[in-house]
Amino acid sequence: MRLLPPETMGVLRRLEWYARRRMQGTLTGRHSSPDKGFSVEFAEHREYVPGDDPKDLDWRVMAKSDRNVIRQYIEETNLRATLAIDVSGSMKYTGDSAAKVGDIPLSKLEYAKHLAAALAYLFVKQGDGAGLVTFDKGVRNFIRSGSRPSQVRRILEELHGVEAGADTDVGGVLHGVAERIPKRGLVILISDLFDDPAKIIEAFHHFDYRQHELVVFHLLAEEELTFPFKNFQRFRDLEGVEKMLRIDPQAVRAAYLEKVREFVKRIDAACGKLRADYVAVNTKTPLRDTLLRYLGGRK
């Protein structure tokens, strides 16, 4: 339960998650379904056919048009969320400005774990389903979405045990995830997105094609965003693709920061076109503030 400290639990008691897209589910819940039923929100009329319950006839329309019609309503359903967590080598980075839980600074991976644990608890608490995918260059583990209270513990145990692995293939892995989960779900991606942006955006389109709602938590450390280094530094590739490099930070800072801005802008713009939420997260921001900022402003 270290991934759900008291300060996080206190925030979650005051928050809820409502789906923006219509969800496909089997249980009655708080989210709109694409299926027509008989709830409280009117959707449309349809012609009466033998076997329909006469009490559902719209008598006002019948009186005006002499047509036998049934009033249809939008059903409510449960939400099925899948939390896709990047556990590649680059997620090991912590930096000197990282937020802490207790006295322990959070690497990007630890931040992602705490965020995923909080969201999984939130979904199950409100009667929805939560699942988990951990990945680097392939899927490490896949837990299908479930809504039983024991699902939270199952997800927490997986998150607790997972360690940063090899290099990543965000785009390739996400294509597989999009096909593996049922249509009209919620996919929450938590990653630093250190991969080819064209491939990542192509995968985002796959989620849209499958009618999933997508939320992207883009985790970057303060040092990755500002590149504050001054003296010659040794930079080591945490994913082992390149050897350690000795670089003069002042010589490359301007070019580096421009590349980061272009990268972030491209991902953000792609999410906007797909009506996906893009949430930029600096790991120096306390987790509770990230949760309050996003969930408190979500409509």
PDB file of C-alpha atoms in Angstrom:
ATOM      1  CA  MET A   1       0.000   0.000   0.000  1.00  0.00           C
ATOM      2  CA  ARG A   2       3.037   2.325  -0.100  1.00  0.00           C
ATOM      3  CA  LEU A   3       1.791   3.413  -3.555  1.00  0.00           C
ATOM      4  CA  LEU A   4      -1.338   4.839  -1.915  1.00  0.00           C
ATOM      5  CA  PRO A   5      -0.019   7.032   0.921  1.00  0.00           C
ATOM      6  CA  PRO A   6      -2.498   8.884   3.178  1.00  0.00           C
ATOM      7  CA  GLU A   7      -2.104  12.217   1.340  1.00  0.00           C
ATOM      8  CA  THR A   8      -3.113  10.569  -1.937  1.00  0.00           C
ATOM      9  CA  MET A   9      -6.068   8.758  -0.378  1.00  0.00           C
ATOM     10  CA  GLY A  10      -7.261  12.032   1.112  1.00  0.00           C
ATOM     11  CA  VAL A  11      -7.349  13.680  -2.314  1.00  0.00           C
ATOM     12  CA  LEU A  12      -9.077  10.726  -3.996  1.00  0.00           C
ATOM     13  CA  ARG A  13     -11.972  10.783  -1.548  1.00  0.00           C
ATOM     14  CA  ARG A  14     -13.017  14.134  -3.033  1.00  0.00           C
ATOM     15  CA  LEU A  15     -12.569  13.310  -6.725  1.00  0.00           C
ATOM     16  CA  GLU A  16     -14.493  11.436  -9.406  1.00  0.00           C
ATOM     17  CA  TRP A  17     -13.863  10.536 -13.046  1.00  0.00           C
ATOM     18  CA  TYR A  18     -16.537  10.950 -15.694  1.00  0.00           C
ATOM     19  CA  ALA A  19     -16.023   9.613 -19.198  1.00  0.00           C
ATOM     20  CA  ARG A  20     -16.294  12.116 -22.047  1.00  0.00           C
ATOM     21  CA  ARG A  21     -16.946   9.548 -24.748  1.00  0.00           C
ATOM     22  CA  ARG A  22     -19.720   6.995 -24.549  1.00  0.00           C
ATOM     23  CA  MET A  23     -18.519   3.794 -22.955  1.00  0.00           C
ATOM     24  CA  GLN A  24     -19.322   0.202 -23.876  1.00  0.00           C
ATOM     25  CA  GLY A  25     -20.045  -1.826 -20.769  1.00  0.00           C
ATOM     26  CA  THR A  26     -22.285  -4.377 -19.128  1.00  0.00           C
ATOM     27  CA  LEU A  27     -23.111  -2.796 -15.782  1.00  0.00           C
ATOM     28  CA  THR A  28     -25.279   0.138 -14.866  1.00  0.00           C
ATOM     29  CA  GLY A  29     -23.127   3.103 -13.938  1.00  0.00           C
ATOM     30  CA  ARG A  30     -22.591   6.828 -14.396  1.00  0.00           C
ATOM     31  CA  HIS A  31     -21.250   6.936 -17.959  1.00  0.00           C
ATOM     32  CA  SER A  32     -23.178   7.270 -21.216  1.00  0.00           C
ATOM     33  CA  SER A  33     -23.456   4.168 -23.398  1.00  0.00           C
ATOM     34  CA  PRO A  34     -23.887   4.060 -27.184  1.00  0.00           C
ATOM     35  CA  ASP A  35     -26.755   1.643 -26.620  1.00  0.00           C
ATOM     36  CA  LYS A  36     -30.309   2.891 -26.237  1.00  0.00           C
ATOM     37  CA  GLY A  37     -32.242   1.882 -23.151  1.00  0.00           C
ATOM     38  CA  PHE A  38     -34.738   3.427 -20.820  1.00  0.00           C
ATOM     39  CA  SER A  39     -32.885   5.666 -18.405  1.00  0.00           C
ATOM     40  CA  VAL A  40     -33.375   9.392 -17.822  1.00  0.00           C
ATOM     41  CA  GLU A  41     -31.678  11.134 -20.762  1.00  0.00           C
ATOM     42  CA  PHE A  42     -33.823  11.211 -23.916  1.00  0.00           C
ATOM     43  CA  ALA A  43     -32.103  10.091 -27.127  1.00  0.00           C
ATOM     44  CA  GLU A  44     -34.656   9.615 -29.928  1.00  0.00           C
ATOM     45  CA  HIS A  45     -37.954   8.114 -31.039  1.00  0.00           C
ATOM     46  CA  ARG A  46     -38.432   4.883 -32.938  1.00  0.00           C
ATOM     47  CA  GLU A  47     -41.465   3.187 -34.410  1.00  0.00           C
ATOM     48  CA  TYR A  48     -43.470   0.894 -32.140  1.00  0.00           C
ATOM     49  CA  VAL A  49     -43.220  -2.811 -33.008  1.00  0.00           C
ATOM     50  CA  PRO A  50     -45.262  -5.685 -31.578  1.00  0.00           C
ATOM     51  CA  GLY A  51     -43.694  -6.824 -28.336  1.00  0.00           C
ATOM     52  CA  ASP A  52     -42.736  -3.347 -27.095  1.00  0.00           C
ATOM     53  CA  ASP A  53     -44.127  -2.353 -23.722  1.00  0.00           C
ATOM     54  CA  PRO A  54     -47.156  -0.022 -24.341  1.00  0.00           C
ATOM     55  CA  LYS A  55     -46.184   2.074 -21.316  1.00  0.00           C
ATOM     56  CA  ASP A  56     -43.141   3.332 -23.287  1.00  0.00           C
ATOM     57  CA  LEU A  57     -45.324   4.832 -26.049  1.00  0.00           C
ATOM     58  CA  ASP A  58     -45.042   8.596 -26.447  1.00  0.00           C
ATOM     59  CA  TRP A  59     -48.699   9.565 -26.219  1.00  0.00           C
ATOM     60  CA  ARG A  60     -48.076  13.231 -27.058  1.00  0.00           C
ATOM     61  CA  VAL A  61     -46.458  12.403 -30.378  1.00  0.00           C
ATOM     62  CA  MET A  62     -49.217   9.891 -31.110  1.00  0.00           C
ATOM     63  CA  ALA A  63     -51.886  12.512 -30.475  1.00  0.00           C
ATOM     64  CA  LYS A  64     -50.248  14.997 -32.849  1.00  0.00           C
ATOM     65  CA  SER A  65     -49.074  12.730 -35.667  1.00  0.00           C
ATOM     66  CA  ASP A  66     -51.115   9.552 -35.337  1.00  0.00           C
ATOM     67  CA  ARG A  67     -47.825   7.585 -35.253  1.00  0.00           C
ATOM     68  CA  ASN A  68     -47.040   4.889 -32.700  1.00  0.00           C
ATOM     69  CA  VAL A  69     -43.556   5.700 -31.413  1.00  0.00           C
ATOM     70  CA  ILE A  70     -41.394   4.635 -28.489  1.00  0.00           C
ATOM     71  CA  ARG A  71     -39.248   7.060 -26.524  1.00  0.00           C
ATOM     72  CA  GLN A  72     -35.632   5.825 -26.299  1.00  0.00           C
ATOM     73  CA  TYR A  73     -33.125   6.981 -23.713  1.00  0.00           C
ATOM     74  CA  ILE A  74     -29.360   6.781 -23.346  1.00  0.00           C
ATOM     75  CA  GLU A  75     -28.325   4.004 -21.029  1.00  0.00           C
ATOM     76  CA  GLU A  76     -25.682   4.510 -18.431  1.00  0.00           C
ATOM     77  CA  THR A  77     -22.876   2.009 -18.165  1.00  0.00           C
ATOM     78  CA  ASN A  78     -19.619   1.314 -16.376  1.00  0.00           C
ATOM     79  CA  LEU A  79     -16.270   2.560 -17.596  1.00  0.00           C
ATOM     80  CA  ARG A  80     -13.410   0.166 -18.370  1.00  0.00           C
ATOM     81  CA  ALA A  81     -10.049   1.855 -17.977  1.00  0.00           C
ATOM     82  CA  THR A  82      -6.690   0.466 -19.024  1.00  0.00           C
ATOM     83  CA  LEU A  83      -3.603   2.075 -17.519  1.00  0.00           C
ATOM     84  CA  ALA A  84      -0.634   1.716 -19.893  1.00  0.00           C
ATOM     85  CA  ILE A  85       2.616   2.352 -17.995  1.00  0.00           C
ATOM     86  CA  ASP A  86       5.993   2.830 -19.682  1.00  0.00           C
ATOM     87  CA  VAL A  87       8.622   0.920 -17.680  1.00  0.00           C
ATOM     88  CA  SER A  88      11.524   1.378 -20.108  1.00  0.00           C
ATOM     89  CA  GLY A  89      15.031   2.352 -19.006  1.00  0.00           C
ATOM     90  CA  SER A  90      14.575   6.111 -19.466  1.00  0.00           C
ATOM     91  CA  MET A  91      11.844   6.078 -16.814  1.00  0.00           C
ATOM     92  CA  LYS A  92      14.534   5.394 -14.165  1.00  0.00           C
ATOM     93  CA  TYR A  93      15.661   9.017 -14.273  1.00  0.00           C
ATOM     94  CA  THR A  94      15.009  10.980 -11.068  1.00  0.00           C
ATOM     95  CA  GLY A  95      16.846  14.301 -11.046  1.00  0.00           C
ATOM     96  CA  ASP A  96      17.500  16.645  -8.131  1.00  0.00           C
ATOM     97  CA  SER A  97      14.120  18.439  -8.273  1.00  0.00           C
ATOM     98  CA  ALA A  98      11.846  15.378  -8.157  1.00  0.00           C
ATOM     99  CA  ALA A  99       8.820  15.351  -5.879  1.00  0.00           C
ATOM    100  CA  LYS A 100       9.100  13.137  -2.829  1.00  0.00           C
ATOM    101  CA  VAL A 101       6.918  10.651  -1.015  1.00  0.00           C
ATOM    102  CA  GLY A 102       8.132  10.906   2.520  1.00  0.00           C
ATOM    103  CA  ASP A 103      11.869  11.489   2.158  1.00  0.00           C
ATOM    104  CA  ILE A 104      12.219   9.482  -1.060  1.00  0.00           C
ATOM    105  CA  PRO A 105      12.493  11.374  -4.385  1.00  0.00           C
ATOM    106  CA  LEU A 106      10.410   9.867  -7.180  1.00  0.00           C
ATOM    107  CA  SER A 107      11.925   8.740 -10.447  1.00  0.00           C
ATOM    108  CA  LYS A 108       9.675   9.050 -13.474  1.00  0.00           C
ATOM    109  CA  LEU A 109       8.842   5.363 -13.053  1.00  0.00           C
ATOM    110  CA  GLU A 110       7.984   5.720  -9.361  1.00  0.00           C
ATOM    111  CA  TYR A 111       5.871   8.770 -10.160  1.00  0.00           C
ATOM    112  CA  ALA A 112       4.059   6.753 -12.857  1.00  0.00           C
ATOM    113  CA  LYS A 113       3.474   3.910 -10.400  1.00  0.00           C
ATOM    114  CA  HIS A 114       1.953   6.222  -7.799  1.00  0.00           C
ATOM    115  CA  LEU A 115      -0.209   7.942 -10.405  1.00  0.00           C
ATOM    116  CA  ALA A 116      -1.447   4.622 -11.826  1.00  0.00           C
ATOM    117  CA  ALA A 117      -2.177   3.276  -8.340  1.00  0.00           C
ATOM    118  CA  ALA A 118      -4.218   6.368  -7.485  1.00  0.00           C
ATOM    119  CA  LEU A 119      -6.263   6.185 -10.693  1.00  0.00           C
ATOM    120  CA  ALA A 120      -6.876   2.437 -10.356  1.00  0.00           C
ATOM    121  CA  TYR A 121      -8.167   2.974  -6.824  1.00  0.00           C
ATOM    122  CA  LEU A 122     -10.368   5.857  -8.009  1.00  0.00           C
ATOM    123  CA  PHE A 123     -11.987   3.830 -10.799  1.00  0.00           C
ATOM    124  CA  VAL A 124     -12.743   0.790  -8.654  1.00  0.00           C
ATOM    125  CA  LYS A 125     -13.956   2.989  -5.782  1.00  0.00           C
ATOM    126  CA  GLN A 126     -16.635   4.502  -8.029  1.00  0.00           C
ATOM    127  CA  GLY A 127     -17.722   1.134  -9.429  1.00  0.00           C
ATOM    128  CA  ASP A 128     -15.785   1.195 -12.705  1.00  0.00           C
ATOM    129  CA  GLY A 129     -13.157  -1.190 -14.008  1.00  0.00           C
ATOM    130  CA  ALA A 130      -9.382  -0.756 -14.049  1.00  0.00           C
ATOM    131  CA  GLY A 131      -6.745  -2.767 -15.889  1.00  0.00           C
ATOM    132  CA  LEU A 132      -2.991  -2.437 -16.300  1.00  0.00           C
ATOM    133  CA  VAL A 133      -0.430  -2.810 -19.070  1.00  0.00           C
ATOM    134  CA  THR A 134       3.279  -2.427 -18.335  1.00  0.00           C
ATOM    135  CA  PHE A 135       5.604  -2.204 -21.314  1.00  0.00           C
ATOM    136  CA  ASP A 136       9.058  -1.311 -22.633  1.00  0.00           C
ATOM    137  CA  LYS A 137       9.953  -2.720 -26.068  1.00  0.00           C
ATOM    138  CA  GLY A 138       7.099  -5.185 -25.602  1.00  0.00           C
ATOM    139  CA  VAL A 139       4.244  -5.836 -23.196  1.00  0.00           C
ATOM    140  CA  ARG A 140       5.674  -6.935 -19.836  1.00  0.00           C
ATOM    141  CA  ASN A 141       2.344  -7.712 -18.169  1.00  0.00           C
ATOM    142  CA  PHE A 142      -1.316  -7.336 -19.037  1.00  0.00           C
ATOM    143  CA  ILE A 143      -4.121  -7.290 -16.452  1.00  0.00           C
ATOM    144  CA  ARG A 144      -7.607  -7.086 -17.919  1.00  0.00           C
ATOM    145  CA  SER A 145      -9.956  -4.450 -16.589  1.00  0.00           C
ATOM    146  CA  GLY A 146     -11.955  -5.509 -13.538  1.00  0.00           C
ATOM    147  CA  SER A 147     -14.082  -3.760 -10.943  1.00  0.00           C
ATOM    148  CA  ARG A 148     -13.834  -6.026  -7.898  1.00  0.00           C
ATOM    149  CA  PRO A 149     -12.112  -4.521  -4.857  1.00  0.00           C
ATOM    150  CA  SER A 150      -9.425  -7.215  -5.159  1.00  0.00           C
ATOM    151  CA  GLN A 151      -8.487  -5.712  -8.552  1.00  0.00           C
ATOM    152  CA  VAL A 152      -6.809  -2.767  -6.840  1.00  0.00           C
ATOM    153  CA  ARG A 153      -4.555  -5.045  -4.811  1.00  0.00           C
ATOM    154  CA  ARG A 154      -3.708  -7.050  -7.920  1.00  0.00           C
ATOM    155  CA  ILE A 155      -2.680  -3.880  -9.763  1.00  0.00           C
ATOM    156  CA  LEU A 156      -0.741  -2.562  -6.757  1.00  0.00           C
ATOM    157  CA  GLU A 157       1.197  -5.817  -6.461  1.00  0.00           C
ATOM    158  CA  GLU A 158       2.165  -5.685 -10.139  1.00  0.00           C
ATOM    159  CA  LEU A 159       3.204  -2.028  -9.912  1.00  0.00           C
ATOM    160  CA  HIS A 160       5.181  -2.649  -6.731  1.00  0.00           C
ATOM    161  CA  GLY A 161       7.228  -5.410  -8.326  1.00  0.00           C
ATOM    162  CA  VAL A 162       7.910  -3.931 -11.763  1.00  0.00           C
ATOM    163  CA  GLU A 163      11.357  -2.482 -12.462  1.00  0.00           C
ATOM    164  CA  ALA A 164      12.639  -0.366 -15.333  1.00  0.00           C
ATOM    165  CA  GLY A 165      13.726  -2.495 -18.237  1.00  0.00           C
ATOM    166  CA  ALA A 166      15.202  -2.096 -21.693  1.00  0.00           C
ATOM    167  CA  ASP A 167      14.732   0.325 -24.551  1.00  0.00           C
ATOM    168  CA  THR A 168      11.208   1.184 -25.618  1.00  0.00           C
ATOM    169  CA  ASP A 169       8.872   0.843 -28.557  1.00  0.00           C
ATOM    170  CA  VAL A 170       5.953   3.010 -27.486  1.00  0.00           C
ATOM    171  CA  GLY A 171       4.299   3.178 -30.890  1.00  0.00           C
ATOM    172  CA  GLY A 172       4.564  -0.527 -31.660  1.00  0.00           C
ATOM    173  CA  VAL A 173       3.343  -1.643 -28.233  1.00  0.00           C
ATOM    174  CA  LEU A 174       0.360   0.716 -28.238  1.00  0.00           C
ATOM    175  CA  HIS A 175      -0.921  -0.700 -31.525  1.00  0.00           C
ATOM    176  CA  GLY A 176      -1.128  -4.097 -29.834  1.00  0.00           C
ATOM    177  CA  VAL A 177      -2.837  -2.642 -26.750  1.00  0.00           C
ATOM    178  CA  ALA A 178      -5.455  -0.899 -28.915  1.00  0.00           C
ATOM    179  CA  GLU A 179      -6.450  -4.230 -30.450  1.00  0.00           C
ATOM    180  CA  ARG A 180      -6.280  -6.204 -27.234  1.00  0.00           C
ATOM    181  CA  ILE A 181      -8.798  -4.255 -25.189  1.00  0.00           C
ATOM    182  CA  PRO A 182     -12.549  -4.070 -26.011  1.00  0.00           C
ATOM    183  CA  LYS A 183     -13.845  -1.115 -28.007  1.00  0.00           C
ATOM    184  CA  ARG A 184     -15.065   2.085 -26.374  1.00  0.00           C
ATOM    185  CA  GLY A 185     -12.799   1.934 -23.353  1.00  0.00           C
ATOM    186  CA  LEU A 186     -10.629   4.487 -21.621  1.00  0.00           C
ATOM    187  CA  VAL A 187      -6.873   4.258 -22.174  1.00  0.00           C
ATOM    188  CA  ILE A 188      -4.549   6.207 -19.887  1.00  0.00           C
ATOM    189  CA  LEU A 189      -0.963   6.322 -21.107  1.00  0.00           C
ATOM    190  CA  ILE A 190       1.712   7.297 -18.582  1.00  0.00           C
ATOM    191  CA  SER A 191       5.109   7.702 -20.244  1.00  0.00           C
ATOM    192  CA  ASP A 192       7.973  10.043 -21.061  1.00  0.00           C
ATOM    193  CA  LEU A 193       7.236   9.180 -24.734  1.00  0.00           C
ATOM    194  CA  PHE A 194      10.920   8.885 -25.628  1.00  0.00           C
ATOM    195  CA  ASP A 195      10.378   7.317 -29.029  1.00  0.00           C
ATOM    196  CA  ASP A 196       9.675   8.326 -32.631  1.00  0.00           C
ATOM    197  CA  PRO A 197       6.776  10.827 -32.340  1.00  0.00           C
ATOM    198  CA  ALA A 198       5.400   9.816 -35.761  1.00  0.00           C
ATOM    199  CA  LYS A 199       4.963   6.222 -34.577  1.00  0.00           C
ATOM    200  CA  ILE A 200       3.418   7.348 -31.292  1.00  0.00           C
ATOM    201  CA  ILE A 201       0.893   9.572 -33.065  1.00  0.00           C
ATOM    202  CA  GLU A 202       0.028   6.757 -35.461  1.00  0.00           C
ATOM    203  CA  ALA A 203      -0.770   4.580 -32.433  1.00  0.00           C
ATOM    204  CA  PHE A 204      -2.948   7.361 -31.011  1.00  0.00           C
ATOM    205  CA  HIS A 205      -4.973   7.237 -34.228  1.00  0.00           C
ATOM    206  CA  HIS A 206      -5.414   3.498 -33.688  1.00  0.00           C
ATOM    207  CA  PHE A 207      -7.017   4.170 -30.304  1.00  0.00           C
ATOM    208  CA  ASP A 208      -9.316   6.710 -31.926  1.00  0.00           C
ATOM    209  CA  TYR A 209     -10.267   4.204 -34.642  1.00  0.00           C
ATOM    210  CA  ARG A 210     -11.186   1.714 -31.914  1.00  0.00           C
ATOM    211  CA  GLN A 211     -13.335   4.441 -30.307  1.00  0.00           C
ATOM    212  CA  HIS A 212     -11.309   4.591 -27.113  1.00  0.00           C
ATOM    213  CA  GLU A 213     -11.048   7.730 -25.043  1.00  0.00           C
ATOM    214  CA  LEU A 214      -7.346   8.524 -24.653  1.00  0.00           C
ATOM    215  CA  VAL A 215      -5.598  10.434 -21.877  1.00  0.00           C
ATOM    216  CA  VAL A 216      -1.838  10.976 -22.117  1.00  0.00           C
ATOM    217  CA  PHE A 217       0.150  11.818 -18.983  1.00  0.00           C
ATOM    218  CA  HIS A 218       3.483  12.968 -20.399  1.00  0.00           C
ATOM    219  CA  LEU A 219       6.029  12.651 -17.576  1.00  0.00           C
ATOM    220  CA  LEU A 220       9.265  14.606 -17.802  1.00  0.00           C
ATOM    221  CA  ALA A 221      11.754  15.593 -15.111  1.00  0.00           C
ATOM    222  CA  GLU A 222      12.638  19.239 -14.449  1.00  0.00           C
ATOM    223  CA  GLU A 223      16.161  18.693 -15.790  1.00  0.00           C
ATOM    224  CA  GLU A 224      14.795  17.236 -19.021  1.00  0.00           C
ATOM    225  CA  LEU A 225      12.639  20.305 -19.498  1.00  0.00           C
ATOM    226  CA  THR A 226      15.148  23.016 -18.570  1.00  0.00           C
ATOM    227  CA  PHE A 227      18.585  21.387 -19.098  1.00  0.00           C
ATOM    228  CA  PRO A 228      20.192  23.380 -16.233  1.00  0.00           C
ATOM    229  CA  PHE A 229      23.616  21.726 -16.486  1.00  0.00           C
ATOM    230  CA  LYS A 230      26.606  24.082 -16.810  1.00  0.00           C
ATOM    231  CA  ASN A 231      29.904  22.244 -16.679  1.00  0.00           C
ATOM    232  CA  PHE A 232      31.053  19.365 -18.851  1.00  0.00           C
ATOM    233  CA  GLN A 233      28.923  16.344 -17.981  1.00  0.00           C
ATOM    234  CA  ARG A 234      28.879  12.639 -18.695  1.00  0.00           C
ATOM    235  CA  PHE A 235      25.453  11.654 -20.015  1.00  0.00           C
ATOM    236  CA  ARG A 236      24.544   7.969 -19.917  1.00  0.00           C
ATOM    237  CA  ASP A 237      21.774   6.470 -22.025  1.00  0.00           C
ATOM    238  CA  LEU A 238      19.502   4.680 -19.538  1.00  0.00           C
ATOM    239  CA  GLU A 239      18.133   2.470 -22.308  1.00  0.00           C
ATOM    240  CA  GLY A 240      21.557   1.332 -23.451  1.00  0.00           C
ATOM    241  CA  VAL A 241      21.159   2.347 -27.082  1.00  0.00           C
ATOM    242  CA  GLU A 242      24.123   4.766 -27.104  1.00  0.00           C
ATOM    243  CA  LYS A 243      27.351   4.799 -25.108  1.00  0.00           C
ATOM    244  CA  MET A 244      28.067   7.356 -22.430  1.00  0.00           C
ATOM    245  CA  LEU A 245      28.790  10.785 -23.912  1.00  0.00           C
ATOM    246  CA  ARG A 246      30.820  13.670 -22.521  1.00  0.00           C
ATOM    247  CA  ILE A 247      29.093  16.920 -23.522  1.00  0.00           C
ATOM    248  CA  ASP A 248      29.453  20.655 -22.946  1.00  0.00           C
ATOM    249  CA  PRO A 249      25.861  21.522 -21.891  1.00  0.00           C
ATOM    250  CA  GLN A 250      26.179  25.199 -22.775  1.00  0.00           C
ATOM    251  CA  ALA A 251      27.082  24.316 -26.361  1.00  0.00           C
ATOM    252  CA  VAL A 252      23.957  22.196 -26.901  1.00  0.00           C
ATOM    253  CA  ARG A 253      21.390  23.773 -24.529  1.00  0.00           C
ATOM    254  CA  ALA A 254      19.616  25.987 -27.077  1.00  0.00           C
ATOM    255  CA  ALA A 255      19.310  23.217 -29.664  1.00  0.00           C
ATOM    256  CA  TYR A 256      18.218  20.711 -27.040  1.00  0.00           C
ATOM    257  CA  LEU A 257      15.497  22.950 -25.596  1.00  0.00           C
ATOM    258  CA  GLU A 258      14.184  23.712 -29.078  1.00  0.00           C
ATOM    259  CA  LYS A 259      13.949  19.982 -29.824  1.00  0.00           C
ATOM    260  CA  VAL A 260      12.057  19.395 -26.565  1.00  0.00           C
ATOM    261  CA  ARG A 261       9.615  22.230 -27.313  1.00  0.00           C
ATOM    262  CA  GLU A 262       8.987  20.885 -30.823  1.00  0.00           C
ATOM    263  CA  PHE A 263       8.477  17.362 -29.478  1.00  0.00           C
ATOM    264  CA  VAL A 264       6.003  18.426 -26.773  1.00  0.00           C
ATOM    265  CA  LYS A 265       4.129  20.706 -29.182  1.00  0.00           C
ATOM    266  CA  ARG A 266       3.780  17.923 -31.745  1.00  0.00           C
ATOM    267  CA  ILE A 267       2.378  15.407 -29.254  1.00  0.00           C
ATOM    268  CA  ASP A 268       0.049  18.011 -27.726  1.00  0.00           C
ATOM    269  CA  ALA A 269      -1.274  19.041 -31.162  1.00  0.00           C
ATOM    270  CA  ALA A 270      -1.889  15.424 -32.162  1.00  0.00           C
ATOM    271  CA  CYS A 271      -3.863  14.816 -28.985  1.00  0.00           C
ATOM    272  CA  GLY A 272      -5.908  17.948 -29.620  1.00  0.00           C
ATOM    273  CA  LYS A 273      -6.890  16.791 -33.105  1.00  0.00           C
ATOM    274  CA  LEU A 274      -8.033  13.442 -31.700  1.00  0.00           C
ATOM    275  CA  ARG A 275      -9.908  15.009 -28.763  1.00  0.00           C
ATOM    276  CA  ALA A 276      -7.524  13.204 -26.428  1.00  0.00           C
ATOM    277  CA  ASP A 277      -6.367  14.812 -23.200  1.00  0.00           C
ATOM    278  CA  TYR A 278      -2.702  15.755 -23.108  1.00  0.00           C
ATOM    279  CA  VAL A 279      -1.461  16.276 -19.542  1.00  0.00           C
ATOM    280  CA  ALA A 280       2.087  17.595 -19.225  1.00  0.00           C
ATOM    281  CA  VAL A 281       3.536  16.488 -15.888  1.00  0.00           C
ATOM    282  CA  ASN A 282       6.778  17.760 -14.412  1.00  0.00           C
ATOM    283  CA  THR A 283       7.903  15.205 -11.835  1.00  0.00           C
ATOM    284  CA  LYS A 284       8.851  18.010  -9.449  1.00  0.00           C
ATOM    285  CA  THR A 285       5.076  18.610  -9.025  1.00  0.00           C
ATOM    286  CA  PRO A 286       3.640  16.713  -6.037  1.00  0.00           C
ATOM    287  CA  LEU A 287       1.321  13.909  -7.120  1.00  0.00           C
ATOM    288  CA  ARG A 288      -1.666  15.305  -5.227  1.00  0.00           C
ATOM    289  CA  ASP A 289      -1.330  18.587  -7.146  1.00  0.00           C
ATOM    290  CA  THR A 290      -1.245  16.720 -10.467  1.00  0.00           C
ATOM    291  CA  LEU A 291      -4.402  14.806  -9.526  1.00  0.00           C
ATOM    292  CA  LEU A 292      -6.230  17.911  -8.334  1.00  0.00           C
ATOM    293  CA  ARG A 293      -5.231  19.962 -11.369  1.00  0.00           C
ATOM    294  CA  TYR A 294      -6.355  17.406 -13.904  1.00  0.00           C
ATOM    295  CA  LEU A 295      -9.354  15.766 -12.252  1.00  0.00           C
ATOM    296  CA  GLY A 296     -10.564  19.005 -10.697  1.00  0.00           C
ATOM    297  CA  GLY A 297     -10.599  20.690 -14.108  1.00  0.00           C
ATOM    298  CA  ARG A 298     -11.928  17.723 -16.098  1.00  0.00           C
ATOM    299  CA  LYS A 299     -15.426  18.245 -17.504  1.00  0.00           C
TER     300      LYS A 299
END
